[in-house]
Amino acid sequence: MVRCGTCGQENRSGARFCDACGAELAGGGAAGGQARKVVTILFADLVGSTSAQEGADPEAVRRWVDRYYAVLRGEVEAHGGRVTKFTGDGVMAVFGIPEVREDDARRAVEVATALHAAVAGLGGGAGAPEQVDLRVGVNTGEVVVSSGDDDVVGDVVNV
């Protein structure tokens, strides 16, 4: 038996990746501190927010963006995902780190649906777009994850 250094799960002899969390087991092929995993990526961003915020007070925009980020993070984390990046008005979240679950893809789709409703009430007011429209993409596939679980690389992220 081989014990996973990431989650402690006992795995069958000869296994390259942990059956519970997907981390590479000792002696595998990924670079040190990295593991191959199948994860689900969710990316969401606002439609037309740049033009909607032109001429707005930067401090008001910052306050609104902070509220927007809090809503996004709350929905992702409530469904077991992890926000790994905020870029402008976009968010990237990963389902499957630190632990891979059978229903990662289903939970990501539930978040995608929930995000539309959650951000709808954020429109209007100082620094905010009048109407908040969100684009959300969900993709599942193999990535390499750094030991800190926040650096996820692979084609599934780019798509």
PDB file of N, CA, C and O in Angstrom, residues 21-81:
ATOM      1  N   CYS A  21      -7.662  11.929  -3.940  1.00  0.00           N
ATOM      2  CA  CYS A  21      -7.503  13.344  -4.287  1.00  0.00           C
ATOM      3  C   CYS A  21      -6.834  13.578  -5.634  1.00  0.00           C
ATOM      4  O   CYS A  21      -6.778  14.707  -6.115  1.00  0.00           O
ATOM      5  N   GLY A  22      -6.292  12.534  -6.256  1.00  0.00           N
ATOM      6  CA  GLY A  22      -5.674  12.672  -7.571  1.00  0.00           C
ATOM      7  C   GLY A  22      -4.229  13.129  -7.554  1.00  0.00           C
ATOM      8  O   GLY A  22      -3.603  13.263  -8.605  1.00  0.00           O
ATOM      9  N   ALA A  23      -3.671  13.400  -6.379  1.00  0.00           N
ATOM     10  CA  ALA A  23      -2.281  13.853  -6.302  1.00  0.00           C
ATOM     11  C   ALA A  23      -1.342  12.737  -6.756  1.00  0.00           C
ATOM     12  O   ALA A  23      -1.627  11.555  -6.586  1.00  0.00           O
ATOM     13  N   GLU A  24      -0.210  13.148  -7.312  1.00  0.00           N
ATOM     14  CA  GLU A  24       0.784  12.163  -7.720  1.00  0.00           C
ATOM     15  C   GLU A  24       1.383  11.518  -6.482  1.00  0.00           C
ATOM     16  O   GLU A  24       1.687  12.187  -5.493  1.00  0.00           O
ATOM     17  N   LEU A  25       1.530  10.206  -6.532  1.00  0.00           N
ATOM     18  CA  LEU A  25       2.132   9.468  -5.428  1.00  0.00           C
ATOM     19  C   LEU A  25       3.643   9.417  -5.612  1.00  0.00           C
ATOM     20  O   LEU A  25       4.147   9.621  -6.719  1.00  0.00           O
ATOM     21  N   ALA A  26       4.375   9.183  -4.565  1.00  0.00           N
ATOM     22  CA  ALA A  26       5.838   9.149  -4.609  1.00  0.00           C
ATOM     23  C   ALA A  26       6.320   8.271  -5.759  1.00  0.00           C
ATOM     24  O   ALA A  26       5.819   7.173  -5.968  1.00  0.00           O
ATOM     25  N   GLY A  27       7.270   8.805  -6.534  1.00  0.00           N
ATOM     26  CA  GLY A  27       7.843   8.051  -7.644  1.00  0.00           C
ATOM     27  C   GLY A  27       7.146   8.290  -8.966  1.00  0.00           C
ATOM     28  O   GLY A  27       7.503   7.716  -9.969  1.00  0.00           O
ATOM     29  N   GLY A  28       6.136   9.172  -9.015  1.00  0.00           N
ATOM     30  CA  GLY A  28       5.420   9.449 -10.264  1.00  0.00           C
ATOM     31  C   GLY A  28       6.227  10.370 -11.163  1.00  0.00           C
ATOM     32  O   GLY A  28       7.343  10.743 -10.855  1.00  0.00           O
ATOM     33  N   GLY A  29       5.621  10.781 -12.304  1.00  0.00           N
ATOM     34  CA  GLY A  29       6.361  11.505 -13.313  1.00  0.00           C
ATOM     35  C   GLY A  29       6.257  13.014 -13.299  1.00  0.00           C
ATOM     36  O   GLY A  29       6.981  13.665 -14.011  1.00  0.00           O
ATOM     37  N   ALA A  30       5.342  13.635 -12.518  1.00  0.00           N
ATOM     38  CA  ALA A  30       5.235  15.092 -12.529  1.00  0.00           C
ATOM     39  C   ALA A  30       6.394  15.704 -11.761  1.00  0.00           C
ATOM     40  O   ALA A  30       6.999  15.066 -10.913  1.00  0.00           O
ATOM     41  N   ALA A  31       6.701  16.964 -12.047  1.00  0.00           N
ATOM     42  CA  ALA A  31       7.801  17.651 -11.380  1.00  0.00           C
ATOM     43  C   ALA A  31       7.501  17.786  -9.889  1.00  0.00           C
ATOM     44  O   ALA A  31       6.349  17.785  -9.481  1.00  0.00           O
ATOM     45  N   GLY A  32       8.549  17.928  -9.086  1.00  0.00           N
ATOM     46  CA  GLY A  32       8.389  18.033  -7.638  1.00  0.00           C
ATOM     47  C   GLY A  32       7.384  19.101  -7.251  1.00  0.00           C
ATOM     48  O   GLY A  32       7.394  20.193  -7.781  1.00  0.00           O
ATOM     49  N   GLY A  33       6.518  18.768  -6.281  1.00  0.00           N
ATOM     50  CA  GLY A  33       5.533  19.725  -5.801  1.00  0.00           C
ATOM     51  C   GLY A  33       4.363  19.908  -6.739  1.00  0.00           C
ATOM     52  O   GLY A  33       3.575  20.823  -6.554  1.00  0.00           O
ATOM     53  N   GLN A  34       4.233  19.086  -7.751  1.00  0.00           N
ATOM     54  CA  GLN A  34       3.137  19.205  -8.706  1.00  0.00           C
ATOM     55  C   GLN A  34       2.423  17.872  -8.838  1.00  0.00           C
ATOM     56  O   GLN A  34       3.000  16.821  -8.569  1.00  0.00           O
ATOM     57  N   ALA A  35       1.163  17.943  -9.268  1.00  0.00           N
ATOM     58  CA  ALA A  35       0.383  16.721  -9.450  1.00  0.00           C
ATOM     59  C   ALA A  35      -0.531  16.877 -10.656  1.00  0.00           C
ATOM     60  O   ALA A  35      -1.011  17.966 -10.949  1.00  0.00           O
ATOM     61  N   ARG A  36      -0.756  15.777 -11.358  1.00  0.00           N
ATOM     62  CA  ARG A  36      -1.750  15.746 -12.436  1.00  0.00           C
ATOM     63  C   ARG A  36      -3.091  15.431 -11.808  1.00  0.00           C
ATOM     64  O   ARG A  36      -3.191  14.542 -10.968  1.00  0.00           O
ATOM     65  N   LYS A  37      -4.121  16.156 -12.243  1.00  0.00           N
ATOM     66  CA  LYS A  37      -5.469  15.920 -11.744  1.00  0.00           C
ATOM     67  C   LYS A  37      -6.464  16.210 -12.858  1.00  0.00           C
ATOM     68  O   LYS A  37      -6.202  17.022 -13.737  1.00  0.00           O
ATOM     69  N   VAL A  38      -7.594  15.572 -12.771  1.00  0.00           N
ATOM     70  CA  VAL A  38      -8.726  15.940 -13.613  1.00  0.00           C
ATOM     71  C   VAL A  38      -9.590  16.863 -12.768  1.00  0.00           C
ATOM     72  O   VAL A  38     -10.056  16.477 -11.690  1.00  0.00           O
ATOM     73  N   VAL A  39      -9.744  18.092 -13.227  1.00  0.00           N
ATOM     74  CA  VAL A  39     -10.503  19.100 -12.497  1.00  0.00           C
ATOM     75  C   VAL A  39     -11.532  19.732 -13.431  1.00  0.00           C
ATOM     76  O   VAL A  39     -11.506  19.525 -14.642  1.00  0.00           O
ATOM     77  N   THR A  40     -12.411  20.505 -12.835  1.00  0.00           N
ATOM     78  CA  THR A  40     -13.360  21.294 -13.611  1.00  0.00           C
ATOM     79  C   THR A  40     -13.062  22.758 -13.356  1.00  0.00           C
ATOM     80  O   THR A  40     -12.954  23.191 -12.211  1.00  0.00           O
ATOM     81  N   ILE A  41     -12.897  23.503 -14.442  1.00  0.00           N
ATOM     82  CA  ILE A  41     -12.595  24.930 -14.393  1.00  0.00           C
ATOM     83  C   ILE A  41     -13.872  25.706 -14.695  1.00  0.00           C
ATOM     84  O   ILE A  41     -14.613  25.369 -15.619  1.00  0.00           O
ATOM     85  N   LEU A  42     -14.124  26.753 -13.922  1.00  0.00           N
ATOM     86  CA  LEU A  42     -15.222  27.674 -14.197  1.00  0.00           C
ATOM     87  C   LEU A  42     -14.601  29.048 -14.395  1.00  0.00           C
ATOM     88  O   LEU A  42     -13.764  29.471 -13.593  1.00  0.00           O
ATOM     89  N   PHE A  43     -14.960  29.704 -15.476  1.00  0.00           N
ATOM     90  CA  PHE A  43     -14.515  31.075 -15.702  1.00  0.00           C
ATOM     91  C   PHE A  43     -15.744  31.925 -15.942  1.00  0.00           C
ATOM     92  O   PHE A  43     -16.618  31.546 -16.719  1.00  0.00           O
ATOM     93  N   ALA A  44     -15.824  33.048 -15.242  1.00  0.00           N
ATOM     94  CA  ALA A  44     -16.962  33.959 -15.404  1.00  0.00           C
ATOM     95  C   ALA A  44     -16.441  35.379 -15.545  1.00  0.00           C
ATOM     96  O   ALA A  44     -15.482  35.762 -14.876  1.00  0.00           O
ATOM     97  N   ASP A  45     -17.073  36.147 -16.438  1.00  0.00           N
ATOM     98  CA  ASP A  45     -16.748  37.569 -16.509  1.00  0.00           C
ATOM     99  C   ASP A  45     -17.965  38.364 -16.925  1.00  0.00           C
ATOM    100  O   ASP A  45     -18.926  37.835 -17.472  1.00  0.00           O
ATOM    101  N   LEU A  46     -17.916  39.658 -16.632  1.00  0.00           N
ATOM    102  CA  LEU A  46     -19.031  40.550 -16.928  1.00  0.00           C
ATOM    103  C   LEU A  46     -19.028  40.942 -18.399  1.00  0.00           C
ATOM    104  O   LEU A  46     -17.975  41.105 -19.000  1.00  0.00           O
ATOM    105  N   VAL A  47     -20.192  41.135 -18.925  1.00  0.00           N
ATOM    106  CA  VAL A  47     -20.361  41.589 -20.304  1.00  0.00           C
ATOM    107  C   VAL A  47     -20.448  43.111 -20.293  1.00  0.00           C
ATOM    108  O   VAL A  47     -21.294  43.682 -19.605  1.00  0.00           O
ATOM    109  N   GLY A  48     -19.558  43.775 -21.022  1.00  0.00           N
ATOM    110  CA  GLY A  48     -19.637  45.225 -21.201  1.00  0.00           C
ATOM    111  C   GLY A  48     -19.326  46.062 -19.978  1.00  0.00           C
ATOM    112  O   GLY A  48     -19.674  47.232 -19.931  1.00  0.00           O
ATOM    113  N   SER A  49     -18.638  45.513 -19.010  1.00  0.00           N
ATOM    114  CA  SER A  49     -18.393  46.280 -17.782  1.00  0.00           C
ATOM    115  C   SER A  49     -17.403  47.423 -18.005  1.00  0.00           C
ATOM    116  O   SER A  49     -17.513  48.467 -17.365  1.00  0.00           O
ATOM    117  N   THR A  50     -16.453  47.234 -18.902  1.00  0.00           N
ATOM    118  CA  THR A  50     -15.453  48.279 -19.130  1.00  0.00           C
ATOM    119  C   THR A  50     -16.109  49.559 -19.621  1.00  0.00           C
ATOM    120  O   THR A  50     -15.892  50.637 -19.052  1.00  0.00           O
ATOM    121  N   SER A  51     -16.935  49.456 -20.625  1.00  0.00           N
ATOM    122  CA  SER A  51     -17.595  50.657 -21.148  1.00  0.00           C
ATOM    123  C   SER A  51     -18.618  51.196 -20.153  1.00  0.00           C
ATOM    124  O   SER A  51     -18.818  52.408 -20.061  1.00  0.00           O
ATOM    125  N   ALA A  52     -19.242  50.325 -19.383  1.00  0.00           N
ATOM    126  CA  ALA A  52     -20.237  50.769 -18.406  1.00  0.00           C
ATOM    127  C   ALA A  52     -19.599  51.559 -17.272  1.00  0.00           C
ATOM    128  O   ALA A  52     -20.255  52.409 -16.659  1.00  0.00           O
ATOM    129  N   GLN A  53     -18.318  51.305 -16.997  1.00  0.00           N
ATOM    130  CA  GLN A  53     -17.655  51.974 -15.880  1.00  0.00           C
ATOM    131  C   GLN A  53     -16.803  53.161 -16.315  1.00  0.00           C
ATOM    132  O   GLN A  53     -16.199  53.819 -15.466  1.00  0.00           O
ATOM    133  N   GLU A  54     -16.776  53.460 -17.611  1.00  0.00           N
ATOM    134  CA  GLU A  54     -16.019  54.610 -18.096  1.00  0.00           C
ATOM    135  C   GLU A  54     -16.562  55.878 -17.453  1.00  0.00           C
ATOM    136  O   GLU A  54     -17.763  56.104 -17.387  1.00  0.00           O
ATOM    137  N   GLY A  55     -15.648  56.698 -16.962  1.00  0.00           N
ATOM    138  CA  GLY A  55     -16.034  57.976 -16.368  1.00  0.00           C
ATOM    139  C   GLY A  55     -16.533  57.862 -14.939  1.00  0.00           C
ATOM    140  O   GLY A  55     -16.792  58.875 -14.294  1.00  0.00           O
ATOM    141  N   ALA A  56     -16.699  56.646 -14.414  1.00  0.00           N
ATOM    142  CA  ALA A  56     -17.154  56.480 -13.035  1.00  0.00           C
ATOM    143  C   ALA A  56     -16.001  56.739 -12.072  1.00  0.00           C
ATOM    144  O   ALA A  56     -14.833  56.589 -12.421  1.00  0.00           O
ATOM    145  N   ASP A  57     -16.325  57.126 -10.874  1.00  0.00           N
ATOM    146  CA  ASP A  57     -15.326  57.358  -9.844  1.00  0.00           C
ATOM    147  C   ASP A  57     -14.606  56.049  -9.528  1.00  0.00           C
ATOM    148  O   ASP A  57     -15.264  55.043  -9.238  1.00  0.00           O
ATOM    149  N   PRO A  58     -13.267  56.034  -9.597  1.00  0.00           N
ATOM    150  CA  PRO A  58     -12.524  54.787  -9.372  1.00  0.00           C
ATOM    151  C   PRO A  58     -12.783  54.159  -7.996  1.00  0.00           C
ATOM    152  O   PRO A  58     -12.814  52.941  -7.861  1.00  0.00           O
ATOM    153  N   GLU A  59     -12.977  54.981  -6.966  1.00  0.00           N
ATOM    154  CA  GLU A  59     -13.245  54.422  -5.640  1.00  0.00           C
ATOM    155  C   GLU A  59     -14.615  53.751  -5.598  1.00  0.00           C
ATOM    156  O   GLU A  59     -14.779  52.696  -4.975  1.00  0.00           O
ATOM    157  N   ALA A  60     -15.587  54.324  -6.275  1.00  0.00           N
ATOM    158  CA  ALA A  60     -16.924  53.710  -6.332  1.00  0.00           C
ATOM    159  C   ALA A  60     -16.855  52.398  -7.108  1.00  0.00           C
ATOM    160  O   ALA A  60     -17.487  51.402  -6.724  1.00  0.00           O
ATOM    161  N   VAL A  61     -16.087  52.398  -8.198  1.00  0.00           N
ATOM    162  CA  VAL A  61     -15.916  51.167  -8.982  1.00  0.00           C
ATOM    163  C   VAL A  61     -15.250  50.106  -8.115  1.00  0.00           C
ATOM    164  O   VAL A  61     -15.673  48.946  -8.100  1.00  0.00           O
ATOM    165  N   ARG A  62     -14.223  50.481  -7.369  1.00  0.00           N
ATOM    166  CA  ARG A  62     -13.514  49.532  -6.501  1.00  0.00           C
ATOM    167  C   ARG A  62     -14.473  48.914  -5.472  1.00  0.00           C
ATOM    168  O   ARG A  62     -14.452  47.711  -5.233  1.00  0.00           O
ATOM    169  N   ARG A  63     -15.309  49.737  -4.841  1.00  0.00           N
ATOM    170  CA  ARG A  63     -16.273  49.225  -3.855  1.00  0.00           C
ATOM    171  C   ARG A  63     -17.238  48.245  -4.518  1.00  0.00           C
ATOM    172  O   ARG A  63     -17.542  47.190  -3.972  1.00  0.00           O
ATOM    173  N   TRP A  64     -17.705  48.583  -5.728  1.00  0.00           N
ATOM    174  CA  TRP A  64     -18.631  47.694  -6.417  1.00  0.00           C
ATOM    175  C   TRP A  64     -17.937  46.385  -6.812  1.00  0.00           C
ATOM    176  O   TRP A  64     -18.490  45.304  -6.630  1.00  0.00           O
ATOM    177  N   VAL A  65     -16.721  46.472  -7.332  1.00  0.00           N
ATOM    178  CA  VAL A  65     -15.980  45.275  -7.732  1.00  0.00           C
ATOM    179  C   VAL A  65     -15.727  44.380  -6.516  1.00  0.00           C
ATOM    180  O   VAL A  65     -15.828  43.158  -6.609  1.00  0.00           O
ATOM    181  N   ASP A  66     -15.421  44.978  -5.364  1.00  0.00           N
ATOM    182  CA  ASP A  66     -15.227  44.180  -4.150  1.00  0.00           C
ATOM    183  C   ASP A  66     -16.497  43.410  -3.786  1.00  0.00           C
ATOM    184  O   ASP A  66     -16.434  42.240  -3.400  1.00  0.00           O
ATOM    185  N   ARG A  67     -17.669  44.043  -3.906  1.00  0.00           N
ATOM    186  CA  ARG A  67     -18.948  43.355  -3.645  1.00  0.00           C
ATOM    187  C   ARG A  67     -19.157  42.228  -4.653  1.00  0.00           C
ATOM    188  O   ARG A  67     -19.569  41.122  -4.303  1.00  0.00           O
ATOM    189  N   TYR A  68     -18.869  42.518  -5.914  1.00  0.00           N
ATOM    190  CA  TYR A  68     -18.999  41.529  -6.986  1.00  0.00           C
ATOM    191  C   TYR A  68     -18.098  40.325  -6.714  1.00  0.00           C
ATOM    192  O   TYR A  68     -18.538  39.179  -6.776  1.00  0.00           O
ATOM    193  N   TYR A  69     -16.823  40.582  -6.369  1.00  0.00           N
ATOM    194  CA  TYR A  69     -15.907  39.487  -6.042  1.00  0.00           C
ATOM    195  C   TYR A  69     -16.419  38.665  -4.868  1.00  0.00           C
ATOM    196  O   TYR A  69     -16.308  37.439  -4.860  1.00  0.00           O
ATOM    197  N   ALA A  70     -16.951  39.327  -3.844  1.00  0.00           N
ATOM    198  CA  ALA A  70     -17.451  38.615  -2.659  1.00  0.00           C
ATOM    199  C   ALA A  70     -18.612  37.697  -3.027  1.00  0.00           C
ATOM    200  O   ALA A  70     -18.698  36.562  -2.537  1.00  0.00           O
ATOM    201  N   VAL A  71     -19.499  38.158  -3.903  1.00  0.00           N
ATOM    202  CA  VAL A  71     -20.621  37.326  -4.349  1.00  0.00           C
ATOM    203  C   VAL A  71     -20.098  36.110  -5.110  1.00  0.00           C
ATOM    204  O   VAL A  71     -20.525  34.978  -4.869  1.00  0.00           O
ATOM    205  N   LEU A  72     -19.174  36.338  -6.045  1.00  0.00           N
ATOM    206  CA  LEU A  72     -18.615  35.232  -6.821  1.00  0.00           C
ATOM    207  C   LEU A  72     -17.917  34.222  -5.913  1.00  0.00           C
ATOM    208  O   LEU A  72     -18.167  33.021  -5.996  1.00  0.00           O
ATOM    209  N   ARG A  73     -17.054  34.707  -5.038  1.00  0.00           N
ATOM    210  CA  ARG A  73     -16.320  33.816  -4.137  1.00  0.00           C
ATOM    211  C   ARG A  73     -17.291  33.038  -3.245  1.00  0.00           C
ATOM    212  O   ARG A  73     -17.135  31.837  -3.035  1.00  0.00           O
ATOM    213  N   GLY A  74     -18.302  33.707  -2.734  1.00  0.00           N
ATOM    214  CA  GLY A  74     -19.276  33.045  -1.864  1.00  0.00           C
ATOM    215  C   GLY A  74     -19.984  31.892  -2.551  1.00  0.00           C
ATOM    216  O   GLY A  74     -20.132  30.805  -1.975  1.00  0.00           O
ATOM    217  N   GLU A  75     -20.412  32.102  -3.783  1.00  0.00           N
ATOM    218  CA  GLU A  75     -21.101  31.037  -4.522  1.00  0.00           C
ATOM    219  C   GLU A  75     -20.158  29.876  -4.828  1.00  0.00           C
ATOM    220  O   GLU A  75     -20.524  28.718  -4.681  1.00  0.00           O
ATOM    221  N   VAL A  76     -18.952  30.186  -5.259  1.00  0.00           N
ATOM    222  CA  VAL A  76     -17.984  29.137  -5.598  1.00  0.00           C
ATOM    223  C   VAL A  76     -17.667  28.302  -4.359  1.00  0.00           C
ATOM    224  O   VAL A  76     -17.725  27.072  -4.389  1.00  0.00           O
ATOM    225  N   GLU A  77     -17.341  28.959  -3.272  1.00  0.00           N
ATOM    226  CA  GLU A  77     -16.955  28.237  -2.061  1.00  0.00           C
ATOM    227  C   GLU A  77     -18.120  27.479  -1.440  1.00  0.00           C
ATOM    228  O   GLU A  77     -17.929  26.401  -0.874  1.00  0.00           O
ATOM    229  N   ALA A  78     -19.334  28.012  -1.559  1.00  0.00           N
ATOM    230  CA  ALA A  78     -20.509  27.318  -1.029  1.00  0.00           C
ATOM    231  C   ALA A  78     -20.751  25.985  -1.738  1.00  0.00           C
ATOM    232  O   ALA A  78     -21.367  25.083  -1.182  1.00  0.00           O
ATOM    233  N   HIS A  79     -20.236  25.871  -2.958  1.00  0.00           N
ATOM    234  CA  HIS A  79     -20.396  24.640  -3.737  1.00  0.00           C
ATOM    235  C   HIS A  79     -19.115  23.800  -3.767  1.00  0.00           C
ATOM    236  O   HIS A  79     -18.983  22.888  -4.584  1.00  0.00           O
ATOM    237  N   GLY A  80     -18.144  24.126  -2.923  1.00  0.00           N
ATOM    238  CA  GLY A  80     -16.941  23.306  -2.813  1.00  0.00           C
ATOM    239  C   GLY A  80     -15.844  23.619  -3.804  1.00  0.00           C
ATOM    240  O   GLY A  80     -14.894  22.850  -3.934  1.00  0.00           O
ATOM    241  N   GLY A  81     -15.930  24.749  -4.502  1.00  0.00           N
ATOM    242  CA  GLY A  81     -14.877  25.142  -5.428  1.00  0.00           C
ATOM    243  C   GLY A  81     -13.883  26.064  -4.764  1.00  0.00           C
ATOM    244  O   GLY A  81     -14.048  26.471  -3.616  1.00  0.00           O
TER     245      GLY A  81
END
